[in-house]
Coordinates of C-alpha atoms in Angstrom, one line a residue:
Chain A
X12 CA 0.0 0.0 0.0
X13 CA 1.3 3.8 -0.4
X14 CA 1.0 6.4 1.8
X15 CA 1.3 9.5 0.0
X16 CA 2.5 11.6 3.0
X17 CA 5.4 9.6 4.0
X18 CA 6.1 8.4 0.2
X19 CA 6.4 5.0 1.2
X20 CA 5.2 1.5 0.3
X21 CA 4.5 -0.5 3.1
X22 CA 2.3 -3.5 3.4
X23 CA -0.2 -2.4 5.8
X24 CA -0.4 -6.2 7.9
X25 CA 3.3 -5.8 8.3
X26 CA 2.5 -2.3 10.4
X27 CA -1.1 -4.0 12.2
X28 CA 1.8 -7.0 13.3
X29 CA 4.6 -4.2 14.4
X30 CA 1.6 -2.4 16.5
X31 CA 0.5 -5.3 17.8
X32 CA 3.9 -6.6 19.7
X33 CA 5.0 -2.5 20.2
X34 CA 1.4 -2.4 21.7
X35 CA 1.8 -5.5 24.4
X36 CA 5.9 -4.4 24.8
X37 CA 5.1 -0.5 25.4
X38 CA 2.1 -0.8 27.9
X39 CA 3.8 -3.2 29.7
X40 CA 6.7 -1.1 30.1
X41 CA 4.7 1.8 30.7
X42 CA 5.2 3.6 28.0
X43 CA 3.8 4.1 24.1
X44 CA 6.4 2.3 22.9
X45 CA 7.6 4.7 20.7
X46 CA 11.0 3.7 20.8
X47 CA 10.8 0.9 19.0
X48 CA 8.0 2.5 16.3
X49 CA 10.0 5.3 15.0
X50 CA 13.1 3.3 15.0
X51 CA 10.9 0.9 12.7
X52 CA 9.2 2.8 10.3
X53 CA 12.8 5.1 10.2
X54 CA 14.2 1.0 8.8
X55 CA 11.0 0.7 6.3
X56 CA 12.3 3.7 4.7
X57 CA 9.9 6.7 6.3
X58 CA 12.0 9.8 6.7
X59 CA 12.8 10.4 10.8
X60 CA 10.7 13.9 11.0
X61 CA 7.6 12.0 9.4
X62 CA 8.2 8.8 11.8
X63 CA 8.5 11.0 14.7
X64 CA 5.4 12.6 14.2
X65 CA 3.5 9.5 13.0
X66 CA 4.6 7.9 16.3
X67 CA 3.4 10.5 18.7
X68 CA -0.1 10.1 16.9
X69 CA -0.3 6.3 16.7
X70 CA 0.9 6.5 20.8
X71 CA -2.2 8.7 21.9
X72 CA -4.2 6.1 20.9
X73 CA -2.4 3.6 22.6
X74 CA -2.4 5.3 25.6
X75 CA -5.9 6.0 26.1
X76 CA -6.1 2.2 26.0
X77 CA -3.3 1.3 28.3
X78 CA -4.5 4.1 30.5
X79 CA -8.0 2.9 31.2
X80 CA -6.3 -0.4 32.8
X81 CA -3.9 1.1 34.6
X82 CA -7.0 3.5 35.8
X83 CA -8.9 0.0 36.7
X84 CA -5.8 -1.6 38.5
X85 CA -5.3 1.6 40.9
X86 CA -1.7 2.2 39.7
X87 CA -2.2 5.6 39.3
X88 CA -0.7 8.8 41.2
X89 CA -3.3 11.4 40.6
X90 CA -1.2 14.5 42.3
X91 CA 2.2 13.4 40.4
X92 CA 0.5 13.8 37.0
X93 CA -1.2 16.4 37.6
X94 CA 1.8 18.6 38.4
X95 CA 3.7 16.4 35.8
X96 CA 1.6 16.8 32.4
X97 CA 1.7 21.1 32.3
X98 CA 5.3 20.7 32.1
X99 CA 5.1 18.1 29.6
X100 CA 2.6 19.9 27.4
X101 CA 5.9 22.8 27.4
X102 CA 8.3 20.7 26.8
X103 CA 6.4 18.9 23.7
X104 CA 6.1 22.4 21.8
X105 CA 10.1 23.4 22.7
X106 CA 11.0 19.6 21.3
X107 CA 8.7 19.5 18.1
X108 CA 10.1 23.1 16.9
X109 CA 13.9 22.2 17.8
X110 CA 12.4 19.2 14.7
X111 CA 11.2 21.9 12.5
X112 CA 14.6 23.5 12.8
X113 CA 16.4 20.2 12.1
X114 CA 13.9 19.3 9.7
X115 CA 15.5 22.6 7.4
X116 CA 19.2 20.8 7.0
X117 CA 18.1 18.5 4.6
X118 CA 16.7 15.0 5.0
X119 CA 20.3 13.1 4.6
X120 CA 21.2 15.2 7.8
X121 CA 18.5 15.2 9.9
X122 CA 17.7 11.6 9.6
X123 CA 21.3 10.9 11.0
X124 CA 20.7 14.0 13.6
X125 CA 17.9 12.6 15.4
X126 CA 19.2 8.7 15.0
X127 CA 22.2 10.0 16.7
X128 CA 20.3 11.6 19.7
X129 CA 18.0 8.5 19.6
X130 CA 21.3 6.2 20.2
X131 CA 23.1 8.4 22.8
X132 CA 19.1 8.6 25.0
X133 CA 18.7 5.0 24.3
X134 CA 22.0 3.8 25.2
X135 CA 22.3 5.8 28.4
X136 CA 19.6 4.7 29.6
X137 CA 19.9 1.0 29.1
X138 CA 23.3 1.0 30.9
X139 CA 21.7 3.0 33.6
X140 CA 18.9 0.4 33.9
X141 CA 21.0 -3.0 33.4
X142 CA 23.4 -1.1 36.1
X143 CA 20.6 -0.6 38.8
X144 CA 18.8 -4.3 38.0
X145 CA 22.4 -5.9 39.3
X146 CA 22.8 -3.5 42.1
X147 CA 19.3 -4.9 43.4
X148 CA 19.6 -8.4 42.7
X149 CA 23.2 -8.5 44.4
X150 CA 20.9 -6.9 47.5
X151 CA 18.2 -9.2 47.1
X152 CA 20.4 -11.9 47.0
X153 CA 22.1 -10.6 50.1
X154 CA 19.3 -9.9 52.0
X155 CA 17.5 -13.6 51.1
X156 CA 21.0 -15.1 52.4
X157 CA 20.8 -13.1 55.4
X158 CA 17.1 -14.5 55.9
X159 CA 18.5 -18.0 55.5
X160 CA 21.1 -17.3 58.2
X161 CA 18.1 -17.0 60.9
X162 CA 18.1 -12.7 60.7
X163 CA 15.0 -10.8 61.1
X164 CA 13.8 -9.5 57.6
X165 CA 10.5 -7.6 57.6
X166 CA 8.4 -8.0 54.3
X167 CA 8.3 -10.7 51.3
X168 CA 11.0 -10.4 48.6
X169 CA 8.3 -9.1 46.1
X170 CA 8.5 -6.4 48.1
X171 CA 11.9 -5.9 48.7
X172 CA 12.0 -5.6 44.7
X173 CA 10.2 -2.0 45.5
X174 CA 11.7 -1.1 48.7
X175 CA 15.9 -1.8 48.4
X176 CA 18.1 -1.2 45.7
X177 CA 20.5 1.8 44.9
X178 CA 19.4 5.4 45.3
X179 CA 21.8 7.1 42.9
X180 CA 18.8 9.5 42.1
X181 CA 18.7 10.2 45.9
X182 CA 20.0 13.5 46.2
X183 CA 17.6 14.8 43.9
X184 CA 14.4 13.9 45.3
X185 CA 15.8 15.1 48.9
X186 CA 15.9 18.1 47.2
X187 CA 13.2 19.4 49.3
X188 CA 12.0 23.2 48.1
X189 CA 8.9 24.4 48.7
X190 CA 6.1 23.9 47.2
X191 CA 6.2 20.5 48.4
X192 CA 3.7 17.4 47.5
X193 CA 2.4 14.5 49.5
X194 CA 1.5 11.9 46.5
X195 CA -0.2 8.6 48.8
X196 CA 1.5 6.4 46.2
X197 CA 4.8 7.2 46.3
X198 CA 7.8 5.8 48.9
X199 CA 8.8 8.4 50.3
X200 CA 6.7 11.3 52.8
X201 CA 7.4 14.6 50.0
X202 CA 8.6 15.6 47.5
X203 CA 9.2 19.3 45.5
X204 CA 7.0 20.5 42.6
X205 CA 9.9 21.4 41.0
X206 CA 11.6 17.5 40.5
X207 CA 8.0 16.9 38.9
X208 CA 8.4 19.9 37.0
X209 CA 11.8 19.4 36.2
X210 CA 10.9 15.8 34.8
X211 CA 8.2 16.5 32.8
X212 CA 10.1 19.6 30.5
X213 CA 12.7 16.9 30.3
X214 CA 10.4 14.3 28.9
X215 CA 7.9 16.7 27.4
X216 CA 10.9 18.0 25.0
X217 CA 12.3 14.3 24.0
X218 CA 7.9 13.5 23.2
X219 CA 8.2 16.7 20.8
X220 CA 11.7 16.0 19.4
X221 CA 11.9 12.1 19.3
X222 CA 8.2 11.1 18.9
X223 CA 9.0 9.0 21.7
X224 CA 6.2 9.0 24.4
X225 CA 8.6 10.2 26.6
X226 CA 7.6 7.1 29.1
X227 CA 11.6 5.0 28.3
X228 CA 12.6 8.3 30.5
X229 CA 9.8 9.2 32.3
X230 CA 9.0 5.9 34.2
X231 CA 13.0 5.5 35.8
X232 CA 12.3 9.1 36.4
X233 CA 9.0 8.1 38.5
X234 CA 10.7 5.1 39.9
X235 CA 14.1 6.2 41.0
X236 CA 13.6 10.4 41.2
X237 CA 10.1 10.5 42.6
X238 CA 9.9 7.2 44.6
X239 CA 7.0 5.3 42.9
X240 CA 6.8 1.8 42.8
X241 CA 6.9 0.7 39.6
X242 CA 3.4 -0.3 39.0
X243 CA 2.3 3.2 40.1
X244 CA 5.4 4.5 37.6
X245 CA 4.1 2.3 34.5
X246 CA 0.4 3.6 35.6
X247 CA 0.9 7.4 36.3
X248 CA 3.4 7.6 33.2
X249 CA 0.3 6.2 30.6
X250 CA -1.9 8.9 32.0
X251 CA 0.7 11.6 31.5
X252 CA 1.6 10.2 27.8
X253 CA -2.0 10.2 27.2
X254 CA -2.3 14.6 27.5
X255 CA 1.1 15.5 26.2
X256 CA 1.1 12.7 23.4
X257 CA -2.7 14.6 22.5
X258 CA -0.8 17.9 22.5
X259 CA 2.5 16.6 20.3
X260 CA 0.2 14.8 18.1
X261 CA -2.1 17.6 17.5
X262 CA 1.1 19.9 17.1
X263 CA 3.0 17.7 14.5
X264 CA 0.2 17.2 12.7
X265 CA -0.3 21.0 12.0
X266 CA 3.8 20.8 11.0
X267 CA 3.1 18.4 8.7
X268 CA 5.4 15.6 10.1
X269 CA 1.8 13.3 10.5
X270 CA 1.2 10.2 8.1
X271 CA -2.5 9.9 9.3
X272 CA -3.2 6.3 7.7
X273 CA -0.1 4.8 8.7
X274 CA -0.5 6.0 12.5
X275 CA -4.3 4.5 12.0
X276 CA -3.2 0.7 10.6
X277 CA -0.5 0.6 13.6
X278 CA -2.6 2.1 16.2
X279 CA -5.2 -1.0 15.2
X280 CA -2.2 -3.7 16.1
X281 CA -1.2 -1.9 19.1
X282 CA -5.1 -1.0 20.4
X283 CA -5.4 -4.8 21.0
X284 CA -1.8 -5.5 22.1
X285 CA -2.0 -2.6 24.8
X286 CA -4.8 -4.5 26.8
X287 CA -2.6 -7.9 27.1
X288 CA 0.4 -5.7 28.1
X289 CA -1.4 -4.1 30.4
X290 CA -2.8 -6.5 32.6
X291 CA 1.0 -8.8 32.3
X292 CA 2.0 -5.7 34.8
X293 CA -0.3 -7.8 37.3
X294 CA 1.6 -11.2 36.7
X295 CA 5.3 -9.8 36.8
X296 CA 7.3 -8.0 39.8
X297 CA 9.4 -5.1 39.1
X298 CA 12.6 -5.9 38.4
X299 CA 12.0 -8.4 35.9
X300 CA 9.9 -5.6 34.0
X301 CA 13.3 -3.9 34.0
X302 CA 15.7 -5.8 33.1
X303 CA 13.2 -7.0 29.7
X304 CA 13.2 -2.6 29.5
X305 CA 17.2 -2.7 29.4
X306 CA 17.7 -6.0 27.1
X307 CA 15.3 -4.2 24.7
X308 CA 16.5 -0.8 25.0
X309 CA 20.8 -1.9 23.9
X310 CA 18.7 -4.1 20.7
X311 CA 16.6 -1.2 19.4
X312 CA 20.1 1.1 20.0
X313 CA 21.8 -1.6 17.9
X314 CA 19.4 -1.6 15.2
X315 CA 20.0 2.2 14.7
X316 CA 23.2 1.6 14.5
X317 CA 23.3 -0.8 12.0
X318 CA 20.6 1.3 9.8
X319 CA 22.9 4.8 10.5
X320 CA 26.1 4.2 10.3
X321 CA 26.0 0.7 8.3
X322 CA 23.7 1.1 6.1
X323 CA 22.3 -2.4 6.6
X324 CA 18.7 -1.4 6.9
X325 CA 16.8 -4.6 6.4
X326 CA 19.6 -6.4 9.6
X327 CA 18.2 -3.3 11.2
X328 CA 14.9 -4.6 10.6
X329 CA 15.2 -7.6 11.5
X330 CA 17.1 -7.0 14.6
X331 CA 14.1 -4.5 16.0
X332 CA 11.1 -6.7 14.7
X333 CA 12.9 -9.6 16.2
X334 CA 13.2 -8.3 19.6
X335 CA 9.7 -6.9 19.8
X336 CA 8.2 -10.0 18.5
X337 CA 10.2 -11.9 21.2
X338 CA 9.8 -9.6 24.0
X339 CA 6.1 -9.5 23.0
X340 CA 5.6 -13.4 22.7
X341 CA 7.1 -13.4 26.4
X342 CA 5.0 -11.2 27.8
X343 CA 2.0 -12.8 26.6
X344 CA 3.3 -16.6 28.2
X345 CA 3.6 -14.7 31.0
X346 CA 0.2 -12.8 31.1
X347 CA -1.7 -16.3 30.2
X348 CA 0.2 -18.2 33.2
X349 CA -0.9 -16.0 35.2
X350 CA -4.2 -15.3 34.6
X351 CA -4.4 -19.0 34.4
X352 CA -2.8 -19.5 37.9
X353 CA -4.8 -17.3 39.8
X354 CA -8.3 -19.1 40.3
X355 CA -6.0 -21.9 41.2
X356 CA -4.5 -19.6 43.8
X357 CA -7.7 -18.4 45.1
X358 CA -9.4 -21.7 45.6
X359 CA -6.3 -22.8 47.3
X360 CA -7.0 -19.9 49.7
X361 CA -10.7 -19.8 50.2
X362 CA -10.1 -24.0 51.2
X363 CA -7.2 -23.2 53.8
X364 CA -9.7 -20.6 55.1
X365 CA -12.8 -22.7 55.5
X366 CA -10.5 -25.8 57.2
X367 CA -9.6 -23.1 59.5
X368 CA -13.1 -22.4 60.1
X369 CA -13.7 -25.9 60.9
X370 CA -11.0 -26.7 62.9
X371 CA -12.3 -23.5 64.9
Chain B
X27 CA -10.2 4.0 0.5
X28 CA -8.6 5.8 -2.3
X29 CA -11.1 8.5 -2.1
X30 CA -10.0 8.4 2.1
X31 CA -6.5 8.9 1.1
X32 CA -7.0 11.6 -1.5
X33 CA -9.4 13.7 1.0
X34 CA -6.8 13.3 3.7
X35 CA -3.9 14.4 1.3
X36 CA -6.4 17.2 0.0
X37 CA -6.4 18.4 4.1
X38 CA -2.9 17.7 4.5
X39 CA -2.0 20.5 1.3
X40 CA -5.0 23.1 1.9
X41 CA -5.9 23.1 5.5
X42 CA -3.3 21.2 8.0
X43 CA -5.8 22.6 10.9
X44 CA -8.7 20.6 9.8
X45 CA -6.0 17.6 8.8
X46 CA -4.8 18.0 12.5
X47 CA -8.1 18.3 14.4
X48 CA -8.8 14.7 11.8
X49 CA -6.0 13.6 13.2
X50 CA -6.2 14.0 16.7
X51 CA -9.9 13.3 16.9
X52 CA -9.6 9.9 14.9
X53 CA -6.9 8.5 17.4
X54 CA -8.6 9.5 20.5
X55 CA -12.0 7.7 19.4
X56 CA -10.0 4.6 18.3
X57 CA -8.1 4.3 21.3
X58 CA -11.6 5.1 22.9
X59 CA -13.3 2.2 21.2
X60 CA -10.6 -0.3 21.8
X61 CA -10.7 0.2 25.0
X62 CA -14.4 -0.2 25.7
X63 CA -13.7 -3.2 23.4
X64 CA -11.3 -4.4 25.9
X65 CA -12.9 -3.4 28.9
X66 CA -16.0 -5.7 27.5
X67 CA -14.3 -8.5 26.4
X68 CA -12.2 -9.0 30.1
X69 CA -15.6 -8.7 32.1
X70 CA -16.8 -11.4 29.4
X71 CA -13.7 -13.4 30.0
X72 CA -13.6 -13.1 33.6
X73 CA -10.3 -11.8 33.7
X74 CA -10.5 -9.8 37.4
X75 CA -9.4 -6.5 38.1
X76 CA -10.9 -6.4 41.8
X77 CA -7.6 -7.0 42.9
X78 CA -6.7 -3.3 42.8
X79 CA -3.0 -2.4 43.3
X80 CA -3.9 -0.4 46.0
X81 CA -0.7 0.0 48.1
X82 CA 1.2 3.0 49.4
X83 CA 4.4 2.3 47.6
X84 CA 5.7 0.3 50.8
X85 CA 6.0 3.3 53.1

């Protein structure tokens, strides 16, 4: 099929399939998933200022999904996005016209501009992530050998998983200037507007510059800046992609960097995927979300590579289809096991309780 | 669907507002739609969201 905005020829299954698995990756990371779309349709040959803004559109939709479960499950921080989604809404509009700007040096140049920043974000934050998900399993493992030993270790290890690990991001959310907010979700008693703030220009500009939904960086943000767990994190960060993916959408669209039909045939793959991603986050604990994030993240980085600076782009395509095919395959075993484990769970618990009741 | 794609380029060259509001709009109400879809097919399935997350982050 051709899609006379991006001036491409794309098979429109092949983009319902890529939705699909970005769909049940992306929610279930907490995020659009547009890291791994605009990395994608930048392989099938759609120029980077075009997939960008394709992305952000096919993402709202996504989100709205994603973000009625997540409404459902409770794993939302109402206060943290509502002081987190102004800011985002700003930092959308700075990010889309720093793309206008690059858009004027030429396709050749800023294809490579915005793979390059896509690279250094991705990779940065994939070492950061695989860094922290060792640090806590070395202090998991430490603390369930220190439970072997006979010491006295308050709370299960799932949620240990929420509660230890390293606080490299520390120093930022002691950062306690006034005004200050009490979110009932979050770890820790306060903490300033302006970290929120802070974080949401941040991923606000990388939404309008990257067509990324901004939720790769704004759900470590929740977890390790702000002190959600990382169910509220995945929650809160869908709700907040939902507004400022509205805004970037709306805003690329008038740029022209919007392929309406292409966003529609992915959002239908991803629309259905979104709802199994969605309810995996009830089956899995948190670090093993993360370390999926990071093994994903370094593939999707090496696929742009590849496409970039080897000009190999059907590896590149394979590489990224693979992973999210894999990743997404995963995540569904997981979701069916567990949806499939808990009656068995709860029958096992309503017969202990009426033994007890017996024995009583 | 050609005629879709020729009134959608036609908005795209003459008036990108009306191509954006299109845009926007048509996104919101599929995402809208699939997720009453969803929502349906879960309570249909029996798949149970009673278990809320409810927690206060471990504090």
């Amino acid at each position: 099929m051709y899609f006379p905005i991006a001036e491409v020829h794309i098979v429109a299954w092949h983009l319902i399939l890529i939705g699909f698995a970005v769909g049940v990756c992306g929610s279930f990371w907490g995020m659009g998933g547009g890291w791994i779309t605009t990395p994608t349709l930048f392989a099938l040959g759609v120029a980077m200022p075009i997939a960008v803004g394709t992305t952000t559109t096919q993402v709202v939709g996504l989100a709205v999904v994603a973000a009625s479960w997540h409404r459902k499950l409770g794993n939302i921080s109402r206060r943290v996005a509502l002081a987190l989604i102004p800011a985002e809404m700003v930092g959308v509009e700075m990010g889309a016209r720093i793309l206008q700007h690059i858009k004027t040096f030429g396709r050749a140049r800023a294809d490579a501009a915005i793979s390059l920043l896509f690279i250094i974000l991705l990779g940065a934050m994939a070492a950061y992530t695989l860094w922290e998900c060792v640090c806590r399993l070395r202090q998991l493992a430490a603390a369930r050998q220190q439970r072997a030993a006979g010491a006295d270790i308050a709370g299960s290890p799932e949620e240990e998983q929420d509660q230890l690990g390293i606080d490299l991001a520390g120093w930022i959310r002691n950062w306690q200037v006034a005004p200050l907010l009490k979110p009932r979700k979050i770890r820790q008693e306060s903490i300033s507007l302006w970290v929120i703030v802070a974080s949401g220009l941040l991923a606000g500009t990388v939404i309008g510059l990257m067509g990324v939904g901004g939720g790769f960086l704004r759900v470590p943000m929740l977890v390790y800046i702000i002190g959600c767990p990382t169910r509220v994190a995945v929650g809160t960060s869908m709700i907040a992609l939902v507004m400022s993916g509205a805004y970037g959408s709306f805003t690329h669209a008038l740029k022209g960097n919007v392929d309406l039909l292409m966003a529609l045939y992915i959002l239908m793959g991803s629309a259905v995927g979104a709802q199994i991603g969605s309810l995996a986050t009830r089956y899995v604990q948190g670090v093993g979300v993360r370390i999926s994030f990071a093994v994903a993240l370094t593939v999707v980085m090496a696929s742009l590579v590849l496409k970039t600076y080897f000009n190999k782009p059907e590896a590149a395509l394979v590489v990224i289809i693979g992973v999210a095919g894999l990743m997404a395959a995963t995540i569904i075993i997981l979701f069916v096991r567990g949806a499939l484990q808990q009656p068995r769970q709860q029958a096992v618990a309503t017969t202990t309780q009426s033994k007890g009741k017996r024995l009583e | 669907m050609e005629q879709i794609v020729d009134i959608l380029r036609d908005w795209y060259d003459n008036s990108r507002v009306i191509y954006a509001v299109v845009t926007l709009g048509s996104v919101l109400l599929v995402g809208l739609v699939a997720a009453g879809i969803g929502n349906w097919l879960a309570g249909r399935l029996g798949i149970s969201t009673s278990l809320r997350n409810d927690n206060d982050g471990g504090r």
